[in-house]
CSV table of C-alpha atoms in Angstrom, one decimal:
chain,number,residue,atom,x,y,z
A,1,UNK,CA,-4.6,-146.5,12.7
A,2,UNK,CA,-6.1,-142.9,13.9
A,3,UNK,CA,-9.0,-144.6,15.9
A,4,UNK,CA,-6.8,-147.0,17.5
A,5,UNK,CA,-4.0,-144.6,18.5
A,6,UNK,CA,-4.1,-143.2,22.1
A,7,UNK,CA,-1.6,-140.6,21.3
A,8,UNK,CA,-2.0,-136.8,21.6
A,9,UNK,CA,-2.4,-135.5,17.9
A,10,UNK,CA,-0.8,-132.0,17.6
A,11,UNK,CA,-1.3,-130.0,14.4
A,12,UNK,CA,0.6,-127.1,13.6
A,13,UNK,CA,-0.2,-124.8,10.7
A,14,UNK,CA,0.5,-121.3,9.4
A,15,UNK,CA,2.2,-119.4,6.5
A,16,UNK,CA,5.6,-119.5,8.3
A,17,UNK,CA,7.1,-121.0,11.3
A,18,UNK,CA,5.2,-124.2,11.1
A,19,UNK,CA,7.9,-126.7,10.5
A,20,UNK,CA,10.6,-125.2,13.1
A,21,UNK,CA,7.4,-125.0,15.8
A,22,UNK,CA,6.6,-128.7,14.9
A,23,UNK,CA,10.3,-129.7,15.1
A,24,UNK,CA,11.1,-128.0,18.2
A,25,UNK,CA,7.8,-129.0,19.9
A,26,UNK,CA,8.6,-132.8,19.0
A,27,UNK,CA,12.0,-132.4,20.2
A,28,UNK,CA,10.8,-130.8,23.6
A,29,UNK,CA,8.2,-133.5,24.2
A,30,UNK,CA,10.7,-136.2,23.4
A,31,UNK,CA,11.7,-135.9,27.0
A,32,UNK,CA,8.4,-136.6,28.3
A,33,UNK,CA,7.2,-139.6,25.9
A,34,UNK,CA,7.7,-141.3,22.6
A,35,UNK,CA,7.0,-138.9,19.7
A,36,UNK,CA,6.3,-139.3,16.0
A,37,UNK,CA,7.0,-136.1,14.2
A,38,UNK,CA,6.1,-135.2,10.7
A,39,UNK,CA,7.1,-132.0,9.2
A,40,UNK,CA,7.6,-130.4,5.5
A,41,UNK,CA,5.9,-133.6,4.0
A,42,UNK,CA,2.6,-131.6,4.9
A,43,UNK,CA,-0.1,-132.8,2.2
A,44,UNK,CA,-2.7,-135.2,2.9
A,45,UNK,CA,-1.4,-137.9,0.8
A,46,UNK,CA,2.1,-137.4,2.5
A,47,UNK,CA,0.3,-137.7,6.1
A,48,UNK,CA,-1.7,-140.8,5.2
A,49,UNK,CA,1.4,-142.6,3.5
A,50,UNK,CA,4.0,-141.9,6.2
A,51,UNK,CA,1.9,-141.8,9.2
A,52,UNK,CA,0.4,-145.2,8.5
A,53,UNK,CA,3.7,-146.8,7.6
A,54,UNK,CA,5.7,-145.2,10.6
A,55,UNK,CA,3.2,-145.4,13.5
A,56,UNK,CA,2.5,-149.0,12.3
A,57,UNK,CA,6.5,-149.9,12.5
A,58,UNK,CA,7.2,-147.7,15.6
A,59,UNK,CA,4.2,-149.2,17.8
A,60,UNK,CA,2.4,-147.1,20.4
A,61,UNK,CA,3.6,-143.3,20.8
A,62,UNK,CA,2.6,-140.7,23.0
A,63,UNK,CA,2.6,-137.8,20.9
A,64,UNK,CA,2.0,-137.4,17.3
A,65,UNK,CA,3.2,-133.6,16.0
A,66,UNK,CA,2.5,-133.0,12.4
A,67,UNK,CA,2.7,-130.0,10.1
A,68,UNK,CA,-0.6,-129.1,8.2
A,69,UNK,CA,0.1,-127.2,5.0
A,70,UNK,CA,-2.5,-125.6,2.8
A,71,UNK,CA,-2.2,-125.8,-1.1
A,72,UNK,CA,-5.8,-125.5,-2.3
A,73,UNK,CA,-9.2,-124.8,-0.3
A,74,UNK,CA,-10.3,-127.8,1.6
A,75,UNK,CA,-6.8,-129.3,2.1
A,76,UNK,CA,-6.4,-128.5,5.9
A,77,UNK,CA,-10.1,-129.7,6.7
A,78,UNK,CA,-9.4,-132.8,4.9
A,79,UNK,CA,-6.1,-133.5,7.3
A,80,UNK,CA,-8.0,-132.2,10.4
A,81,UNK,CA,-11.0,-134.6,9.7
A,82,UNK,CA,-8.9,-137.6,9.3
A,83,UNK,CA,-6.4,-136.8,12.0
A,84,UNK,CA,-8.7,-135.4,14.5
A,85,UNK,CA,-6.2,-133.2,16.4
A,86,UNK,CA,-6.3,-133.0,20.2
A,87,UNK,CA,-4.2,-129.7,19.9
A,88,UNK,CA,-4.1,-127.2,17.2
A,89,UNK,CA,-1.3,-124.6,16.8
A,90,UNK,CA,-1.5,-121.5,14.4
A,91,UNK,CA,1.5,-119.5,13.9
A,92,UNK,CA,0.7,-116.7,11.5
A,93,UNK,CA,-1.4,-115.6,8.5
A,94,UNK,CA,0.5,-114.2,5.4
A,95,UNK,CA,-0.5,-114.2,1.4
A,96,UNK,CA,1.1,-117.2,0.2
A,97,UNK,CA,0.0,-119.5,-2.4
A,98,UNK,CA,-1.5,-116.3,-4.2
A,99,UNK,CA,-2.8,-117.9,-7.3
A,100,UNK,CA,-5.1,-120.0,-5.2
A,101,UNK,CA,-6.2,-117.9,-2.0
A,102,UNK,CA,-5.9,-114.3,-3.4
A,103,UNK,CA,-6.7,-112.6,-0.1
A,104,UNK,CA,-5.5,-113.0,3.6
A,105,UNK,CA,-8.8,-113.7,4.6
A,106,UNK,CA,-9.1,-117.0,2.4
A,107,UNK,CA,-5.7,-118.3,3.8
A,108,UNK,CA,-7.1,-117.6,7.4
A,109,UNK,CA,-10.4,-119.5,6.6
A,110,UNK,CA,-8.4,-122.3,5.4
A,111,UNK,CA,-6.3,-122.6,8.3
A,112,UNK,CA,-9.0,-122.2,10.8
A,113,UNK,CA,-10.3,-125.6,9.9
A,114,UNK,CA,-7.5,-127.0,12.0
A,115,UNK,CA,-9.1,-125.2,15.1
A,116,UNK,CA,-12.6,-125.9,14.2
A,117,UNK,CA,-11.8,-129.6,14.2
A,118,UNK,CA,-11.0,-129.6,17.9
A,119,UNK,CA,-13.2,-131.0,20.5
A,120,UNK,CA,-14.3,-129.2,23.7
A,121,UNK,CA,-11.3,-130.7,25.6
A,122,UNK,CA,-9.1,-129.7,22.8
A,123,UNK,CA,-6.5,-126.7,23.0
A,124,UNK,CA,-5.9,-123.9,20.4
A,125,UNK,CA,-2.7,-122.3,20.9
A,126,UNK,CA,-2.8,-119.1,18.8
A,127,UNK,CA,-0.7,-116.1,17.8
A,128,UNK,CA,-2.5,-113.2,19.4
A,129,UNK,CA,-0.1,-110.6,17.6
A,130,UNK,CA,-1.9,-111.7,14.3
A,131,UNK,CA,-5.5,-110.4,14.4
A,132,UNK,CA,-6.5,-113.1,11.8
A,133,UNK,CA,-5.1,-115.9,14.0
A,134,UNK,CA,-6.5,-114.4,17.1
A,135,UNK,CA,-10.1,-114.1,15.5
A,136,UNK,CA,-9.9,-118.0,15.2
A,137,UNK,CA,-10.6,-117.8,19.1
A,138,UNK,CA,-14.2,-116.6,18.2
A,139,UNK,CA,-16.7,-119.3,18.2
A,140,UNK,CA,-14.1,-122.1,19.1
A,141,UNK,CA,-15.4,-124.8,21.1
A,142,UNK,CA,-12.0,-125.7,22.9
A,143,UNK,CA,-9.7,-124.1,25.4
A,144,UNK,CA,-7.6,-121.1,23.9
A,145,UNK,CA,-4.2,-120.3,24.8
A,146,UNK,CA,-2.3,-117.4,23.2
A,147,UNK,CA,1.4,-116.5,22.8
A,148,UNK,CA,2.9,-113.2,21.3
A,149,UNK,CA,4.6,-110.1,22.4
A,150,UNK,CA,1.1,-108.3,23.1
A,151,UNK,CA,0.4,-107.6,26.8
A,152,UNK,CA,-2.8,-109.6,26.7
A,153,UNK,CA,-0.9,-112.7,25.4
A,154,UNK,CA,-1.2,-115.6,28.0
A,155,UNK,CA,2.4,-116.6,27.0
A,156,UNK,CA,4.1,-113.2,26.5
A,157,UNK,CA,7.7,-112.9,24.7
A,158,UNK,CA,9.7,-110.1,26.1
A,159,UNK,CA,13.3,-108.9,26.1
A,160,UNK,CA,13.5,-110.5,22.7
A,161,UNK,CA,17.2,-110.0,21.1
A,162,UNK,CA,19.7,-111.4,18.8
A,163,UNK,CA,22.8,-110.4,16.8
A,164,UNK,CA,24.6,-113.4,15.2
A,165,UNK,CA,27.0,-114.8,16.4
A,166,UNK,CA,25.0,-114.1,19.4
A,167,UNK,CA,21.9,-116.4,19.3
A,168,UNK,CA,18.2,-115.6,20.0
A,169,UNK,CA,17.4,-115.0,23.8
A,170,UNK,CA,14.1,-114.1,25.2
A,171,UNK,CA,11.8,-114.2,28.1
A,172,UNK,CA,8.6,-116.0,28.3
A,173,UNK,CA,6.1,-114.6,30.9
A,174,UNK,CA,3.0,-116.8,31.9
A,175,UNK,CA,1.0,-117.8,34.8
A,176,UNK,CA,3.6,-120.0,36.1
A,177,UNK,CA,6.2,-117.2,36.3
A,178,UNK,CA,9.1,-116.0,34.0
A,179,UNK,CA,11.1,-118.3,31.9
A,180,UNK,CA,14.4,-116.9,30.6
A,181,UNK,CA,14.9,-118.9,27.2
A,182,UNK,CA,18.2,-119.2,25.3
A,183,UNK,CA,17.8,-120.5,21.8
A,184,UNK,CA,20.4,-122.0,18.9
A,185,UNK,CA,18.5,-119.6,16.6
A,186,UNK,CA,20.5,-116.7,14.8
A,187,UNK,CA,17.8,-114.3,14.4
A,188,UNK,CA,15.0,-112.5,16.4
A,189,UNK,CA,12.4,-113.7,13.9
A,190,UNK,CA,12.7,-117.4,15.5
A,191,UNK,CA,10.9,-116.1,18.7
A,192,UNK,CA,7.6,-116.8,17.2
A,193,UNK,CA,8.0,-120.6,16.5
A,194,UNK,CA,10.0,-121.0,19.9
A,195,UNK,CA,7.2,-119.3,21.7
A,196,UNK,CA,4.5,-121.5,20.1
A,197,UNK,CA,6.4,-124.6,20.8
A,198,UNK,CA,7.1,-123.6,24.3
A,199,UNK,CA,3.6,-122.3,25.0
A,200,UNK,CA,2.2,-125.6,23.7
A,201,UNK,CA,4.6,-127.9,25.8
A,202,UNK,CA,3.6,-125.9,28.9
A,203,UNK,CA,-0.2,-126.3,28.2
A,204,UNK,CA,0.7,-130.2,27.8
A,205,UNK,CA,2.1,-130.1,31.4
A,206,UNK,CA,5.9,-130.4,30.5
A,207,UNK,CA,8.0,-129.0,33.6
A,208,UNK,CA,9.3,-125.4,32.5
A,209,UNK,CA,13.0,-126.3,33.3
A,210,UNK,CA,12.9,-129.0,31.1
A,211,UNK,CA,11.4,-127.1,28.4
A,212,UNK,CA,14.0,-124.5,28.9
A,213,UNK,CA,16.7,-127.3,28.4
A,214,UNK,CA,15.3,-129.0,25.6
A,215,UNK,CA,14.9,-125.7,23.8
A,216,UNK,CA,18.7,-125.0,24.5
A,217,UNK,CA,19.8,-128.3,23.0
A,218,UNK,CA,17.6,-128.2,19.5
A,219,UNK,CA,19.4,-128.7,16.2
A,220,UNK,CA,17.6,-126.1,13.9
A,221,UNK,CA,16.3,-127.6,10.7
A,222,UNK,CA,18.4,-127.6,7.5
A,223,UNK,CA,18.1,-124.8,5.2
A,224,UNK,CA,15.9,-122.6,7.6
A,225,UNK,CA,18.4,-120.2,8.5
A,226,UNK,CA,20.9,-122.9,9.6
A,227,UNK,CA,24.5,-121.8,10.5
A,228,UNK,CA,27.2,-123.4,8.7
A,229,UNK,CA,30.6,-122.3,9.7
A,230,UNK,CA,33.7,-123.4,7.5
A,231,UNK,CA,37.1,-123.8,9.2
A,232,UNK,CA,39.3,-121.0,8.0
A,233,UNK,CA,36.6,-119.9,5.5
A,234,UNK,CA,33.3,-118.1,5.4
A,235,UNK,CA,30.3,-118.5,7.7
A,236,UNK,CA,26.9,-119.2,5.8
A,237,UNK,CA,23.3,-118.5,7.0
A,238,UNK,CA,21.5,-121.0,4.7
A,239,UNK,CA,17.9,-119.9,4.4
A,240,UNK,CA,17.1,-121.5,0.9
A,241,UNK,CA,13.8,-123.7,2.2
A,242,UNK,CA,11.2,-120.7,1.0
A,243,UNK,CA,11.3,-117.3,0.1
A,244,UNK,CA,7.8,-115.7,0.3
A,245,UNK,CA,7.9,-111.9,-0.1
A,246,UNK,CA,7.1,-111.4,3.3
A,247,UNK,CA,10.2,-113.1,4.7
A,248,UNK,CA,12.6,-111.4,2.7
A,249,UNK,CA,13.0,-108.1,4.9
A,250,UNK,CA,13.0,-110.5,8.0
A,251,UNK,CA,16.1,-112.1,6.5
A,252,UNK,CA,17.6,-109.0,5.7
A,253,UNK,CA,16.9,-107.5,9.1
A,254,UNK,CA,18.6,-110.4,10.5
A,255,UNK,CA,21.6,-109.8,8.2
A,256,UNK,CA,21.8,-106.2,9.0
A,257,UNK,CA,21.8,-106.7,12.9
A,258,UNK,CA,24.6,-109.4,12.6
A,259,UNK,CA,28.1,-108.7,13.6
A,260,UNK,CA,30.8,-109.8,11.1
A,261,UNK,CA,33.6,-107.8,9.3
A,262,UNK,CA,32.3,-108.6,5.8
A,263,UNK,CA,28.7,-109.5,4.6
A,264,UNK,CA,27.3,-110.9,1.5
A,265,UNK,CA,23.8,-111.6,0.3
A,266,UNK,CA,23.0,-114.1,-2.4
A,267,UNK,CA,19.3,-113.8,-3.4
A,268,UNK,CA,17.6,-116.3,-5.8
A,269,UNK,CA,14.1,-116.7,-6.4
A,270,UNK,CA,11.3,-115.1,-4.4
A,271,UNK,CA,8.3,-117.1,-4.4
A,272,UNK,CA,4.4,-116.0,-4.3
A,273,UNK,CA,5.3,-112.6,-5.5
A,274,UNK,CA,3.0,-110.2,-7.4
A,275,UNK,CA,5.0,-107.5,-9.6
A,276,UNK,CA,8.3,-109.1,-9.8
A,277,UNK,CA,10.0,-106.4,-11.2
A,278,UNK,CA,9.4,-103.9,-8.5
A,279,UNK,CA,10.0,-106.5,-5.6
A,280,UNK,CA,13.3,-107.5,-6.6
A,281,UNK,CA,14.4,-104.2,-7.2
A,282,UNK,CA,13.1,-103.3,-3.6
A,283,UNK,CA,14.8,-106.1,-2.1
A,284,UNK,CA,18.3,-105.0,-3.8
A,285,UNK,CA,17.8,-101.4,-2.4
A,286,UNK,CA,17.5,-103.0,1.2
A,287,UNK,CA,20.2,-105.5,0.7
A,288,UNK,CA,22.7,-102.9,-1.0
A,289,UNK,CA,22.8,-101.0,2.4
A,290,UNK,CA,23.6,-104.1,4.3
A,291,UNK,CA,26.0,-106.1,2.6
A,292,UNK,CA,29.5,-105.3,0.9
A,293,UNK,CA,28.3,-107.4,-2.1
A,294,UNK,CA,24.5,-108.6,-3.2
A,295,UNK,CA,24.6,-111.4,-5.7
A,296,UNK,CA,21.4,-112.0,-7.7
A,297,UNK,CA,21.0,-115.7,-9.3
A,298,UNK,CA,18.5,-117.5,-11.2
A,299,UNK,CA,15.9,-116.3,-14.0
A,300,UNK,CA,15.2,-113.2,-12.3
A,301,UNK,CA,18.6,-112.1,-11.5
A,302,UNK,CA,18.1,-109.1,-14.0
A,303,UNK,CA,15.3,-107.5,-12.1
A,304,UNK,CA,17.7,-106.0,-9.5
A,305,UNK,CA,17.6,-102.5,-11.3
A,306,UNK,CA,21.1,-102.4,-10.0
A,307,UNK,CA,23.0,-99.4,-11.3
A,308,UNK,CA,25.8,-99.6,-13.7
A,309,UNK,CA,28.2,-97.9,-11.1
A,310,UNK,CA,27.2,-100.7,-8.6
A,311,UNK,CA,28.1,-103.5,-11.3
A,312,UNK,CA,31.4,-101.9,-12.2
A,313,UNK,CA,32.5,-101.6,-8.5
A,314,UNK,CA,31.6,-105.2,-7.6
A,315,UNK,CA,28.5,-104.0,-5.1
A,316,UNK,CA,26.3,-105.9,-7.2
A,317,UNK,CA,26.9,-109.2,-9.3
A,318,UNK,CA,24.6,-111.0,-11.5
A,319,UNK,CA,25.2,-114.6,-11.9
A,320,UNK,CA,22.4,-116.9,-13.6
A,321,UNK,CA,23.5,-120.4,-12.0
A,322,UNK,CA,24.1,-121.7,-8.6
A,323,UNK,CA,27.4,-123.2,-9.9
A,324,UNK,CA,28.5,-119.8,-11.1
A,325,UNK,CA,27.9,-118.1,-7.7
A,326,UNK,CA,29.5,-121.1,-6.2
A,327,UNK,CA,32.7,-120.5,-8.3
A,328,UNK,CA,32.5,-116.9,-7.4
A,329,UNK,CA,32.4,-117.2,-3.8
A,330,UNK,CA,35.1,-119.8,-3.6
A,331,UNK,CA,37.5,-117.4,-5.7
A,332,UNK,CA,36.6,-114.2,-3.6
A,333,UNK,CA,35.8,-115.8,-0.1
A,334,UNK,CA,37.3,-113.9,3.0
A,335,UNK,CA,37.9,-116.1,6.3
A,336,UNK,CA,35.0,-115.2,8.6
A,337,UNK,CA,32.9,-113.2,6.4
A,338,UNK,CA,29.0,-113.9,6.6
A,339,UNK,CA,27.1,-114.9,3.5
A,340,UNK,CA,23.2,-115.2,3.6
A,341,UNK,CA,21.8,-117.6,1.0
A,342,UNK,CA,18.1,-116.7,0.3
A,343,UNK,CA,15.9,-118.4,-2.1
A,344,UNK,CA,12.8,-120.5,-2.6
A,345,UNK,CA,13.9,-124.1,-2.8
A,346,UNK,CA,13.8,-124.5,-6.5
A,347,UNK,CA,17.3,-123.3,-6.9
A,348,UNK,CA,18.7,-125.5,-4.1
A,349,UNK,CA,21.3,-122.7,-3.2
A,350,UNK,CA,22.3,-124.7,-0.3
A,351,UNK,CA,24.8,-126.6,-2.6
A,352,UNK,CA,27.0,-123.4,-2.3
A,353,UNK,CA,27.6,-124.0,1.3
A,354,UNK,CA,27.7,-127.6,0.7
A,355,UNK,CA,30.3,-127.1,-1.8
A,356,UNK,CA,32.8,-126.2,1.0
A,357,UNK,CA,32.5,-129.6,2.8
A,358,UNK,CA,31.4,-132.0,0.1
A,359,UNK,CA,32.4,-132.6,-3.7
A,360,UNK,CA,29.1,-131.3,-5.0
A,361,UNK,CA,28.8,-132.3,-8.6
A,362,UNK,CA,25.1,-132.0,-9.1
A,363,UNK,CA,24.9,-128.5,-10.4
A,364,UNK,CA,21.6,-128.5,-12.6
A,365,UNK,CA,20.0,-125.1,-12.2
A,366,UNK,CA,16.7,-126.4,-11.2
A,367,UNK,CA,16.1,-130.2,-10.8
A,368,UNK,CA,12.4,-129.9,-9.8
A,369,UNK,CA,12.9,-131.8,-6.4
A,370,UNK,CA,11.2,-130.1,-3.6
A,371,UNK,CA,13.2,-131.7,-1.1
A,372,UNK,CA,16.5,-130.2,0.0
A,373,UNK,CA,19.8,-131.3,-1.1
A,374,UNK,CA,20.6,-132.8,2.4
A,375,UNK,CA,17.6,-134.9,2.2
A,376,UNK,CA,17.9,-136.2,-1.4
A,377,UNK,CA,21.5,-137.0,-0.6
A,378,UNK,CA,22.7,-137.2,-4.3
A,379,UNK,CA,24.7,-133.8,-4.5
A,380,UNK,CA,27.9,-135.6,-5.0
A,381,UNK,CA,26.2,-137.4,-8.2
A,382,UNK,CA,25.9,-135.5,-11.5
A,383,UNK,CA,22.1,-134.9,-12.0
A,384,UNK,CA,22.3,-136.9,-15.2
A,385,UNK,CA,23.3,-139.9,-13.4
A,386,UNK,CA,20.9,-139.8,-10.6
A,387,UNK,CA,18.5,-142.4,-12.2
A,388,UNK,CA,21.2,-145.1,-13.1
A,389,UNK,CA,22.6,-144.5,-9.8
A,390,UNK,CA,19.5,-145.1,-8.0
A,391,UNK,CA,18.8,-148.1,-9.8
A,392,UNK,CA,22.3,-149.7,-9.2
A,393,UNK,CA,21.6,-148.8,-5.5
A,394,UNK,CA,18.4,-150.6,-5.5
A,395,UNK,CA,19.8,-153.7,-7.2
A,396,UNK,CA,22.8,-154.0,-4.7
A,397,UNK,CA,20.4,-153.7,-1.9
A,398,UNK,CA,18.3,-156.5,-3.3
A,399,UNK,CA,21.4,-158.6,-3.9
A,400,UNK,CA,22.4,-157.9,-0.1
A,401,UNK,CA,18.9,-158.9,0.9
A,402,UNK,CA,18.6,-162.0,-1.1
A,403,UNK,CA,22.1,-163.0,-0.9
A,404,UNK,CA,21.7,-163.0,2.9
A,405,UNK,CA,18.4,-164.9,2.5
A,406,UNK,CA,19.8,-167.6,0.2
A,407,UNK,CA,22.9,-167.7,2.1
A,408,UNK,CA,21.0,-168.5,5.1
A,409,UNK,CA,19.1,-171.2,3.5
A,410,UNK,CA,22.2,-172.5,2.2
A,411,UNK,CA,23.9,-172.9,5.6
A,412,UNK,CA,20.5,-174.4,7.1
A,413,UNK,CA,20.6,-177.2,4.3
A,414,UNK,CA,24.4,-177.8,4.9
A,415,UNK,CA,24.0,-178.2,8.9
């Protein structure tokens, strides 16, 4: 399928920002051709399965934008050798999957495989603010385009600012001039994936004015700092797709800059951490100075080291399950308050926000599913009934399918 395809294949990797960069780039390039986008399901098995099925059904496409995730040594290289990207985008290098990679340099080496796979007419779009990403330009056979806030960036982001409810705005300075960009994102940290996507689109020849318009119309991904406003109730910043240690202070800084009469922070599981006791306590110390109430949930909720005075005053609340947090927020919510939900995906804290607009009945603390509750779609079904519900749904689908088939044959015979 890859050998027959005439599409431009664009691979995006990095420790953070790749899903948003890929989705935004797919949205931008959708104004210039037919795009197949694959995000989040970013392992080689998922890429092979879904790309083959979807490309076969969709027919010819102009662009394939895929996210490449690294879970072990050699995973990026396997994807690159199979998909043979024409463009490679690298967002940043951080220490994730600590148990496998151990060092930043090892992570960078793994991500570099996407750049090394490019042919001489390919393009590598690199974050020049990250030395480990910029180092990938050394020895590369392809054309290099850099983005970042550094003065020597080919696509330089300046005047970056956001303070929720005011969304992110920034200017991008490049050889074609200056683009003043307005985004739908609630925090300043999104300048990086936005700049990566915009720089790549411009390198591919997309008209600047259309790039800016498509960026402004983008709908952010669920559970990645997605805003959910409840009429007559609270406002949620739902950031529950992942929570590596390096992203915790970024989310908390976004809350510090946000404008709201009352702020609450719900923190669940921190992923890829070393020294959990210290880091949960450090996170609480920062969050305490920002929010009116900090709520810890999950198996590590006891690691906050919150003082008894904070517990007694309600400044800190420890609740072990998402259902307990949801009930607590329902009882104490104030209209217009801003609540950050921050956790790795295993706790599915997005259910706390969903419970304001849906009858959430699946409250198992950890279901084992990696996909978000919106993608799963079974949050209104008790977890213990999921298996029977899905079996009945498949049976009903077959009944409708074969009922139509046999009904059609019957009509043919009678006629």
